[in-house]
Short mmCIF file of C-alpha atoms in Angstrom, two decimals:
data_model
loop_
_atom_site.label_atom_id
_atom_site.label_comp_id
_atom_site.label_asym_id
_atom_site.label_seq_id
_atom_site.Cartn_x
_atom_site.Cartn_y
_atom_site.Cartn_z
CA MET S 116 71.27 34.84 40.01
CA TRP S 117 68.37 34.46 42.39
CA GLY S 118 69.92 31.47 44.16
CA GLY S 119 66.81 29.86 45.47
CA GLY S 120 64.00 30.13 47.86
CA GLY S 121 61.03 28.34 49.20
CA TYR S 122 57.56 29.33 48.13
CA TYR S 123 53.98 28.40 48.86
CA GLY S 124 51.40 29.33 46.26
CA ARG S 125 47.64 29.19 46.04
CA PRO S 126 44.81 30.88 44.21
CA PHE S 127 43.95 34.15 45.92
CA GLU S 128 40.67 33.71 47.79
CA ALA S 129 38.20 36.36 46.76
CA ARG S 130 35.12 36.86 48.87
CA ASN S 131 31.95 35.14 47.60
CA LYS S 132 33.75 33.31 44.79
CA PRO S 133 34.74 29.67 44.35
CA LYS S 134 38.12 28.78 45.84
CA GLY S 135 40.83 26.46 44.62
CA SER S 136 43.18 24.46 46.79
CA SER S 137 46.88 25.10 47.33
CA PHE S 138 49.79 24.30 45.07
CA THR S 139 53.15 24.32 46.72
CA GLY S 140 56.82 24.40 45.93
CA ASP S 141 57.78 23.02 49.31
CA ASN S 142 60.49 20.44 48.69
CA LYS S 143 64.21 19.84 49.16
CA ASP S 144 65.16 21.35 45.80
CA PHE S 145 64.22 24.97 46.22
CA TYR S 146 63.19 26.92 43.16
CA ARG S 147 66.08 28.69 41.41
CA PHE S 148 66.09 31.09 38.50
CA GLU S 149 68.07 34.00 37.10
CA LEU S 150 66.44 37.42 37.17
CA GLY S 151 65.80 38.58 33.63
CA SER S 152 65.90 35.05 32.20
CA ALA S 153 62.15 34.99 31.42
CA ARG S 154 61.86 31.60 33.18
CA VAL S 155 59.22 32.75 35.67
CA ILE S 156 55.89 34.53 35.43
CA PRO S 157 56.31 38.32 35.18
CA GLY S 158 54.52 39.02 38.48
CA PHE S 159 56.85 36.69 40.40
CA GLU S 160 60.01 38.18 38.87
CA GLU S 161 58.88 41.76 39.53
CA ALA S 162 58.07 40.96 43.13
CA VAL S 163 61.36 39.26 44.08
CA GLU S 164 63.58 41.88 42.45
CA GLY S 165 65.44 43.75 45.18
CA MET S 166 64.88 41.09 47.85
CA LYS S 167 67.68 40.45 50.33
CA VAL S 168 68.75 37.05 51.68
CA GLY S 169 66.39 36.05 54.49
CA GLY S 170 63.67 38.34 53.15
CA ILE S 171 60.07 37.15 53.05
CA ARG S 172 57.38 38.54 50.76
CA ARG S 173 53.75 37.81 50.09
CA ILE S 174 53.13 38.21 46.38
CA ILE S 175 49.68 38.73 44.88
CA VAL S 176 49.84 38.13 41.12
CA PRO S 177 46.98 39.37 38.92
CA VAL S 178 46.06 37.21 35.94
CA GLU S 179 47.75 39.53 33.43
CA LEU S 180 51.13 39.03 35.19
CA GLY S 181 50.61 35.30 35.75
CA TYR S 182 50.95 32.23 33.57
CA PRO S 183 50.57 33.05 29.84
CA ASN S 184 47.50 31.41 28.30
CA GLY S 185 46.92 29.63 31.62
CA ASP S 186 49.84 27.26 30.92
CA PHE S 187 51.90 26.76 34.08
CA LYS S 188 54.17 24.17 32.43
CA LYS S 189 56.18 26.73 30.43
CA LEU S 190 57.12 29.21 33.16
CA GLY S 191 57.80 28.81 36.85
CA PRO S 192 57.23 28.56 39.63
CA LYS S 193 55.65 25.20 38.97
CA PRO S 194 53.75 22.96 41.38
CA SER S 195 55.88 20.15 42.78
CA THR S 196 53.05 17.68 43.38
CA PHE S 197 50.35 16.11 41.24
CA ALA S 198 47.69 17.54 43.55
CA GLY S 199 49.25 20.98 43.17
CA GLU S 200 49.25 20.66 39.38
CA ARG S 201 45.58 19.69 39.41
CA ALA S 202 44.63 22.58 41.70
CA LEU S 203 46.46 25.18 39.62
CA ASP S 204 45.24 23.71 36.33
CA PHE S 205 41.65 23.79 37.60
CA VAL S 206 41.86 27.49 38.39
CA LEU S 207 43.78 28.55 35.28
CA SER S 208 41.71 26.54 32.80
CA ASN S 209 38.31 27.37 34.32
CA ARG S 210 36.32 29.64 32.04
CA GLY S 211 33.81 30.56 34.71
CA MET S 212 33.82 33.18 37.42
CA ILE S 213 36.86 31.84 39.29
CA ASP S 214 39.31 34.57 40.23
CA LYS S 215 42.65 33.62 38.64
CA THR S 216 44.67 35.92 40.92
CA LEU S 217 47.50 33.96 42.59
CA LEU S 218 49.18 34.33 45.97
CA PHE S 219 52.76 33.27 46.78
CA ASP S 220 54.65 33.42 50.07
CA VAL S 221 58.37 33.60 49.20
CA GLU S 222 61.54 33.44 51.29
CA LEU S 223 64.89 34.21 49.65
CA LEU S 224 67.47 31.73 50.92
CA ARG S 225 70.55 32.74 48.92
CA ILE S 226 71.86 34.69 45.95
CA GLN S 227 74.62 33.28 43.76
#
C-alpha cells in the first residue's frame, strides 16, 4: 500500500494560455491509496509506482491520464479546500482553450 504522502497540485501553466489557480492536498491527513486499486487518476498512479520513502517527484498529467470526464470527485487525489475544488472544476469543466494538463508535486512519506 502506498502509505501516504503530501501533494500540491495545480493546472499546468502553458505559455500564452489562460491559467487556473492551485488546488492542494496540503493537510494533516495525507493522501493514502493502494497501488492498483483504481482509486486515483491513471497518471498519478503510474508516476508514483516505484517511488521510495522520502522520494519527491513532479508529475505532469496529460488530460487523457487525468480525471475521467472531468469529474475529480470519483478519483483522487482530490482538492482538500473549497477554493481548490473551484479551481480544479473551472479548468476541467471549461470547454474553451484552457490546457487541462495537471501538475503535482508529490513526496512519499511511508509505505505500509
